[in-house]
Amino acid sequence: MPASTSVLYQFSLQSLNTFGIAATARAYLHVTKKEQLLGVYADGAWATLPKLILGGGSNVLLTGDFDGLVLHIGLEGKELIGGDERHHFVRAAAGENWHAFVQWTLAQGLGGLENLSLIPGTVGAAPIQNIGAYGLEIKDVFHSVTVFDPASGETRVMDAAACRFGYRDSVFKHEGRQLIILDVTFALPKQWQPNLRYAELANEPGMQDAPSAQQVADAVIAIRRRKLPDPAQIGNAGSFFKNPVVAGAQCAALLERFPNLVHHAQPDGSEKLAAGWLIDQCGWKGKSLGAAGVYPKQALVLVNNGGASGADVVTLARAIQADVQARYGVLLEPEPVFV
Ligand SMILES: Cc1cc2nc3c(=O)[nH]c(=O)nc-3n(C[C@H](O)[C@H](O)[C@H](O)COP(=O)(O)OP(=O)(O)OC[C@H]3O[C@@H](n4cnc5c(N)ncnc54)[C@H](O)[C@@H]3O)c2cc1C
């Protein structure tokens, strides 16, 4: 291990995951320089140990202790690096806090990321599940990403096509799951227009009269504060399940039995169902199983009522999945990464 790095042992991860689940890592390294990462992967002593890349811990469910090395990404830095005719290019290092970065772009007078305000976590994790909210996804404002590939020991740049973004999905969840994101570059529009496609946002006070990007951000923040639990108060990982996408025919058959089914037509003819509505209809909203529960204001969010283990959350999630499957024939897929 290079002398410049300092590995800690039997390290508690409880404050490093927004669910607030107690778990311990066999070894832990706070990575503030790219060289530390390169050093770990170049050192045979660490080669066989499992590794977990951790950002803000807001999209992971720790199901037990981690018998390996946690690499906690703390790389910092953000800058405007230029542009083309239509875009400003802004780059941020992977360890930057996402919301603070969004606020920083707005303070520079750069709109484009405001709909993604207040999403917890880091810049580096944002492309992993193509974070999205209020009518915008990362892919809509993405330029490129710099990754370190432990398999080859090389660093390379990937464009949007190489990232294969989808709904809460990217190549980093599949063949690219070993890649470590070092920084992300965004292409923000020079001709900014508010994105008010999402009705709930369009209906917020002040949104009807040519709002500024900062005003849109403030409206998004207000809505999110009303609807979602603050992880600092009550442990959670945001939406616990993805909204299931089903074939048009399956949706039509469901509508015959459940006329109030919430569904959104997709460009390819499939239909996206509202997972929160399905869970609510199965009677889970506000219910608990052991120390894990379903948030009373939003059935899509599972919470740690205090002292929940990862296993408690998994048991609750499985019970919800079974009920939704039995009633609607739809399998809910968890959004957080189980560790
Ligand atoms: C209250 C709340 C609200 C939320 N709302 C939304 C929302 O509106 N929309 C949305 O899309 N998500 C939402 N989320 C989920 C979460 O905030 C995002 O997925 C976020 O991008 C996770 O960032 P993180 O740094 O915490 O990632 P972590 O939880 O630390 O990691 C998530 C995954 O990414 C990997 N990873 C992390 N950093 C890197 C890196 N640098 N390189 C390679 N792999 C990496 C990890 O290994 C893990 O597999 C919400 C979560 C909470 C708690």
Coordinates of C-alpha atoms and ligand atoms in Angstrom, one line a residue:
M1 CA 0.0 0.0 0.0
P2 CA 1.5 3.4 -0.9
A3 CA 2.5 5.4 2.1
S4 CA 0.5 8.4 1.1
T5 CA -2.8 6.5 1.8
S6 CA -4.3 5.8 5.1
V7 CA -6.5 2.7 5.4
L8 CA -8.7 2.4 8.5
Y9 CA -9.9 -1.0 9.8
Q10 CA -13.2 -2.3 11.2
F11 CA -14.7 1.0 10.1
S12 CA -18.4 1.8 10.8
L13 CA -20.4 2.7 7.7
Q14 CA -23.5 3.7 9.7
S15 CA -23.0 7.5 9.0
L16 CA -22.0 6.8 5.4
N17 CA -25.3 5.3 4.2
T18 CA -28.5 7.4 4.2
F19 CA -30.6 4.4 5.5
G20 CA -28.5 4.8 8.7
I21 CA -27.9 1.0 8.8
A22 CA -25.2 -0.3 11.1
A23 CA -22.5 -2.2 9.2
T24 CA -18.8 -2.4 9.4
A25 CA -16.2 -2.5 6.6
R26 CA -13.1 -4.6 7.1
A27 CA -11.0 -1.8 5.6
Y28 CA -11.8 1.8 4.5
L29 CA -10.0 4.4 2.5
H30 CA -11.2 8.0 2.0
V31 CA -10.0 8.7 -1.6
T32 CA -9.1 12.3 -2.1
K33 CA -6.6 11.9 -4.9
K34 CA -6.8 9.8 -8.0
E35 CA -3.3 8.4 -7.2
Q36 CA -4.7 6.7 -4.1
L37 CA -7.1 4.7 -6.3
L38 CA -4.4 3.8 -8.8
G39 CA -2.1 2.8 -5.9
V40 CA -4.7 0.4 -4.4
Y41 CA -5.3 -1.4 -7.7
A42 CA -1.6 -1.5 -8.5
D43 CA -0.8 -3.1 -5.1
G44 CA -1.0 -6.9 -5.1
A45 CA -1.7 -6.9 -1.4
W46 CA -5.2 -5.5 -2.1
A47 CA -5.9 -7.3 -5.3
T48 CA -8.0 -10.2 -3.9
L49 CA -10.0 -8.2 -1.4
P50 CA -13.6 -7.3 -2.6
K51 CA -14.0 -3.5 -3.1
L52 CA -17.0 -1.3 -2.7
I53 CA -17.0 2.2 -4.3
L54 CA -19.0 4.5 -2.1
G55 CA -20.2 8.0 -2.7
G56 CA -22.9 9.6 -0.5
G57 CA -24.4 6.2 0.3
S58 CA -27.8 7.4 -0.7
N59 CA -28.5 4.5 -3.1
V60 CA -27.2 1.5 -1.3
L61 CA -28.7 -1.0 1.0
L62 CA -26.1 -2.5 3.3
T63 CA -27.3 -6.1 4.0
G64 CA -24.5 -6.9 6.3
D65 CA -20.9 -6.1 7.2
F66 CA -18.6 -5.6 4.1
D67 CA -15.7 -8.0 4.2
G68 CA -13.5 -6.0 1.9
L69 CA -12.1 -2.5 1.2
V70 CA -14.5 0.5 0.9
L71 CA -13.2 3.2 -1.4
H72 CA -15.1 6.3 -0.3
I73 CA -14.8 8.7 -3.2
G74 CA -13.9 12.2 -1.9
L75 CA -12.3 13.7 -5.1
E76 CA -13.1 17.4 -5.3
G77 CA -13.1 20.2 -7.9
K78 CA -15.5 21.8 -10.3
E79 CA -14.9 24.2 -13.2
L80 CA -16.3 25.7 -16.3
I81 CA -14.1 24.2 -19.0
G82 CA -15.4 25.9 -22.2
G83 CA -18.2 25.3 -24.6
D84 CA -19.5 25.0 -28.1
E85 CA -22.0 27.1 -30.0
R86 CA -24.9 25.8 -28.0
H87 CA -23.5 24.6 -24.7
H88 CA -21.4 25.5 -21.7
F89 CA -19.2 22.6 -20.6
V90 CA -18.9 22.2 -16.8
R91 CA -16.8 19.5 -15.2
A92 CA -17.0 18.2 -11.6
A93 CA -15.0 15.6 -9.7
A94 CA -16.8 12.5 -8.6
G95 CA -16.7 13.2 -4.9
E96 CA -18.5 16.6 -5.2
N97 CA -21.8 16.8 -3.4
W98 CA -24.5 16.7 -6.2
H99 CA -26.8 19.3 -4.8
A100 CA -24.0 21.7 -3.9
F101 CA -22.7 21.3 -7.4
V102 CA -26.2 22.1 -8.9
Q103 CA -26.3 25.2 -6.7
W104 CA -22.8 26.3 -7.8
T105 CA -23.8 26.0 -11.5
L106 CA -26.8 28.2 -10.8
A107 CA -24.6 30.8 -9.0
Q108 CA -22.4 30.9 -12.1
G109 CA -25.6 31.8 -14.1
L110 CA -25.7 28.4 -15.7
G111 CA -29.2 26.8 -16.0
G112 CA -29.9 23.2 -16.9
L113 CA -29.5 21.1 -13.8
E114 CA -32.1 22.8 -11.6
N115 CA -34.8 20.1 -11.9
L116 CA -32.3 17.7 -10.3
S117 CA -31.9 19.9 -7.2
L118 CA -31.7 18.3 -3.7
I119 CA -31.0 14.8 -5.0
P120 CA -28.6 13.4 -2.3
G121 CA -25.3 11.9 -3.2
T122 CA -22.3 12.6 -5.3
V123 CA -21.6 13.8 -8.8
G124 CA -19.7 10.5 -9.6
A125 CA -22.7 8.4 -8.8
A126 CA -25.2 10.5 -10.8
P127 CA -24.5 8.7 -14.1
I128 CA -24.7 5.2 -12.6
Q129 CA -28.5 5.1 -12.5
N130 CA -28.9 8.1 -14.8
I131 CA -30.5 10.1 -11.9
G132 CA -33.8 11.7 -12.8
A133 CA -36.5 13.9 -11.3
Y134 CA -39.2 16.4 -12.4
G135 CA -38.9 15.7 -16.1
L136 CA -35.1 15.7 -16.4
E137 CA -32.5 12.9 -16.4
I138 CA -28.7 13.2 -16.4
K139 CA -28.5 12.0 -19.9
D140 CA -30.3 15.1 -21.1
V141 CA -27.4 17.4 -19.9
F142 CA -24.5 14.9 -20.1
H143 CA -21.3 15.4 -22.1
S144 CA -18.8 12.8 -21.0
V145 CA -17.3 11.0 -18.0
T146 CA -13.8 10.1 -17.1
V147 CA -13.4 6.6 -15.7
F148 CA -10.6 4.5 -14.2
D149 CA -10.7 0.9 -15.4
P150 CA -9.2 -1.4 -12.7
A151 CA -9.0 -4.3 -15.2
S152 CA -6.6 -2.4 -17.5
G153 CA -5.2 0.2 -15.0
E154 CA -6.2 2.8 -17.6
T155 CA -8.2 6.0 -17.5
R156 CA -10.5 6.9 -20.4
V157 CA -13.3 9.2 -21.4
M158 CA -16.7 7.9 -22.4
D159 CA -19.4 9.8 -24.2
A160 CA -23.2 9.5 -23.8
A161 CA -23.5 6.7 -26.3
A162 CA -20.9 4.6 -24.5
C163 CA -22.7 5.1 -21.2
R164 CA -25.9 3.6 -22.7
F165 CA -28.3 5.5 -20.5
G166 CA -31.8 4.2 -19.8
Y167 CA -34.4 4.7 -17.2
R168 CA -32.5 4.5 -13.9
D169 CA -29.9 2.5 -15.8
S170 CA -26.5 2.8 -17.6
V171 CA -23.6 0.6 -18.7
F172 CA -22.2 1.2 -15.2
K173 CA -24.8 -1.2 -13.9
H174 CA -23.9 -3.9 -16.4
E175 CA -20.6 -4.6 -18.3
G176 CA -19.1 -1.4 -17.0
R177 CA -19.8 -2.2 -13.3
Q178 CA -16.1 -2.4 -12.5
L179 CA -15.4 1.2 -13.8
I180 CA -14.8 3.9 -11.3
I181 CA -16.1 7.4 -12.3
L182 CA -13.5 10.1 -11.6
D183 CA -15.3 13.1 -13.0
V184 CA -18.3 14.1 -15.1
T185 CA -18.7 16.8 -17.7
F186 CA -22.1 18.3 -18.3
A187 CA -23.3 20.3 -21.4
L188 CA -25.6 23.0 -20.2
P189 CA -27.6 25.0 -22.7
K190 CA -26.6 28.5 -23.7
Q191 CA -30.2 29.2 -24.6
W192 CA -31.8 28.1 -21.4
Q193 CA -35.6 27.5 -21.1
P194 CA -37.4 26.3 -18.0
N195 CA -38.3 22.6 -18.2
L196 CA -41.8 22.5 -16.7
R197 CA -43.0 19.4 -18.4
Y198 CA -43.8 17.8 -15.0
A199 CA -47.2 19.1 -14.1
E200 CA -46.6 19.2 -10.3
L201 CA -43.6 21.5 -10.9
A202 CA -45.5 23.6 -13.4
N203 CA -48.3 24.2 -10.9
E204 CA -45.9 25.5 -8.1
P205 CA -46.3 29.2 -7.2
G206 CA -44.2 31.4 -9.4
M207 CA -43.7 28.9 -12.2
Q208 CA -46.3 30.4 -14.5
D209 CA -44.4 33.7 -15.1
A210 CA -41.1 33.0 -16.9
P211 CA -39.2 31.7 -13.8
S212 CA -35.4 31.9 -13.6
A213 CA -33.3 28.7 -13.2
Q214 CA -32.8 29.5 -9.5
Q215 CA -36.6 29.9 -9.1
V216 CA -37.2 26.5 -10.7
A217 CA -34.6 25.0 -8.4
D218 CA -36.3 26.6 -5.4
A219 CA -39.7 25.2 -6.5
V220 CA -38.2 21.7 -6.9
I221 CA -36.6 22.0 -3.4
A222 CA -39.9 23.0 -1.9
I223 CA -41.8 20.1 -3.5
R224 CA -39.1 17.6 -2.4
R225 CA -39.1 18.9 1.2
R226 CA -42.8 18.4 1.3
K227 CA -42.9 14.9 -0.1
L228 CA -39.7 13.2 0.9
P229 CA -38.2 12.3 4.3
D230 CA -34.9 14.0 5.1
P231 CA -32.3 11.2 5.6
A232 CA -30.8 13.3 8.4
Q233 CA -34.1 12.8 10.3
I234 CA -35.3 9.5 9.1
G235 CA -33.1 6.9 7.3
N236 CA -34.1 6.1 3.7
A237 CA -32.7 5.8 0.2
G238 CA -35.3 7.7 -1.7
S239 CA -37.5 5.7 -4.1
F240 CA -37.0 2.0 -3.1
F241 CA -38.5 0.6 -6.3
K242 CA -38.3 1.6 -10.0
N243 CA -41.5 2.3 -11.7
P244 CA -42.2 -0.9 -13.7
V245 CA -42.4 -0.6 -17.4
V246 CA -44.9 -3.1 -19.0
A247 CA -46.1 -3.9 -22.5
G248 CA -49.1 -1.9 -23.7
A249 CA -51.3 -5.0 -23.9
Q250 CA -50.5 -5.9 -20.3
C251 CA -51.4 -2.4 -19.2
A252 CA -54.7 -2.6 -21.2
A253 CA -55.6 -5.9 -19.4
L254 CA -54.8 -4.4 -16.0
L255 CA -56.9 -1.3 -16.8
E256 CA -59.9 -3.5 -17.4
R257 CA -59.6 -4.8 -13.8
F258 CA -58.2 -1.7 -12.2
P259 CA -59.6 1.4 -14.1
N260 CA -57.8 3.8 -11.8
L261 CA -54.3 2.3 -12.6
V262 CA -51.8 5.1 -12.9
H263 CA -49.8 4.7 -16.1
H264 CA -47.8 6.8 -18.5
A265 CA -47.4 5.9 -22.2
Q266 CA -43.8 5.6 -23.3
P267 CA -42.6 6.5 -26.8
D268 CA -42.0 2.8 -27.7
G269 CA -45.6 1.8 -26.9
S270 CA -44.8 0.4 -23.5
E271 CA -46.4 1.8 -20.3
K272 CA -44.7 3.0 -17.1
L273 CA -46.7 2.2 -14.0
A274 CA -46.5 4.2 -10.8
A275 CA -44.8 1.8 -8.3
G276 CA -45.9 4.0 -5.4
W277 CA -49.6 3.7 -6.4
L278 CA -49.3 -0.1 -6.7
I279 CA -47.8 -0.3 -3.2
D280 CA -50.4 2.1 -1.8
Q281 CA -53.2 0.0 -3.3
C282 CA -51.8 -3.1 -1.6
G283 CA -52.3 -1.3 1.7
W284 CA -48.6 -0.8 2.6
K285 CA -48.4 3.0 2.9
G286 CA -47.5 3.9 6.5
K287 CA -47.2 0.2 7.5
S288 CA -44.1 -1.3 9.2
L289 CA -42.5 -4.7 9.5
G290 CA -40.1 -4.8 12.4
A291 CA -38.0 -1.6 12.4
A292 CA -38.4 -1.0 8.6
G293 CA -41.5 0.8 7.3
V294 CA -43.2 2.5 4.3
Y295 CA -43.1 6.3 4.5
P296 CA -46.7 7.5 5.2
K297 CA -46.5 10.4 2.7
Q298 CA -44.9 8.4 -0.2
A299 CA -45.4 4.6 -0.5
L300 CA -42.3 4.4 -2.8
V301 CA -40.0 5.3 0.1
L302 CA -38.9 2.6 2.6
V303 CA -37.6 4.0 5.9
N304 CA -35.6 2.9 8.9
N305 CA -37.8 3.6 11.8
G306 CA -34.8 3.3 14.1
G307 CA -32.4 0.4 14.5
A308 CA -33.4 -1.4 11.3
S309 CA -30.9 -3.8 9.8
G310 CA -30.4 -4.4 6.1
A311 CA -32.2 -7.7 6.5
D312 CA -35.3 -5.9 8.0
V313 CA -35.5 -3.7 4.9
V314 CA -35.1 -6.7 2.6
T315 CA -37.9 -8.6 4.5
L316 CA -40.2 -5.6 4.1
A317 CA -39.2 -5.1 0.4
R318 CA -39.9 -8.8 -0.3
A319 CA -43.3 -8.7 1.3
I320 CA -44.3 -5.7 -0.7
Q321 CA -43.0 -7.3 -3.9
A322 CA -45.0 -10.4 -3.2
D323 CA -48.2 -8.5 -2.6
V324 CA -47.8 -6.3 -5.7
Q325 CA -47.0 -9.4 -7.8
A326 CA -50.0 -11.3 -6.5
R327 CA -52.4 -8.5 -7.2
Y328 CA -51.1 -7.0 -10.4
G329 CA -48.8 -9.6 -11.8
V330 CA -45.9 -7.0 -11.9
L331 CA -42.5 -7.6 -10.3
L332 CA -41.2 -4.4 -8.6
E333 CA -37.4 -4.1 -9.1
P334 CA -35.4 -2.4 -6.3
E335 CA -33.6 0.8 -7.2
P336 CA -30.8 0.9 -4.6
V337 CA -27.8 -1.4 -4.9
F338 CA -27.8 -4.2 -2.4
V339 CA -24.3 -4.7 -0.8
Ligands
LIG1 C1 -34.2 11.3 0.0 C2 -33.6 10.7 -1.3 C3 -34.1 11.2 -2.5 C4 -33.7 10.7 -3.7 N1 -34.2 11.1 -4.9 C5 -33.8 10.7 -6.1 C6 -34.3 11.2 -7.3 O1 -35.2 12.0 -7.3 N2 -33.8 10.7 -8.4 C7 -32.9 9.7 -8.5 O2 -32.5 9.3 -9.6 N3 -32.3 9.2 -7.3 C8 -32.7 9.7 -6.1 N4 -32.2 9.2 -5.0 C9 -31.2 8.2 -5.0 C10 -29.7 8.7 -4.9 O3 -29.7 10.0 -4.4 C11 -29.0 8.7 -6.3 O4 -29.0 7.5 -6.9 C12 -27.5 9.2 -6.1 O5 -27.0 9.4 -7.4 C13 -26.7 8.3 -5.4 O6 -25.4 8.9 -5.1 P1 -24.4 8.4 -4.0 O7 -23.2 9.2 -4.1 O8 -25.1 8.5 -2.7 O9 -24.2 6.9 -4.4 P2 -23.9 5.7 -3.5 O10 -25.2 5.3 -2.8 O11 -22.7 5.9 -2.7 O12 -23.6 4.6 -4.6 C14 -24.6 4.1 -5.4 C15 -24.0 3.1 -6.5 O13 -23.1 3.8 -7.3 C16 -21.7 3.3 -7.2 N5 -20.8 4.5 -7.2 C17 -20.8 5.5 -6.4 N6 -19.9 6.4 -6.7 C18 -19.2 5.9 -7.8 C19 -18.1 6.3 -8.6 N7 -17.5 7.4 -8.5 N8 -17.7 5.4 -9.6 C20 -18.4 4.2 -9.8 N9 -19.4 3.8 -9.1 C21 -19.8 4.6 -8.1 C22 -21.7 2.6 -5.8 O14 -20.8 1.5 -5.8 C23 -23.1 2.0 -5.8 O15 -23.2 0.9 -6.6 C24 -32.6 9.7 -3.7 C25 -32.1 9.2 -2.5 C26 -32.6 9.8 -1.3 C27 -32.0 9.3 0.0

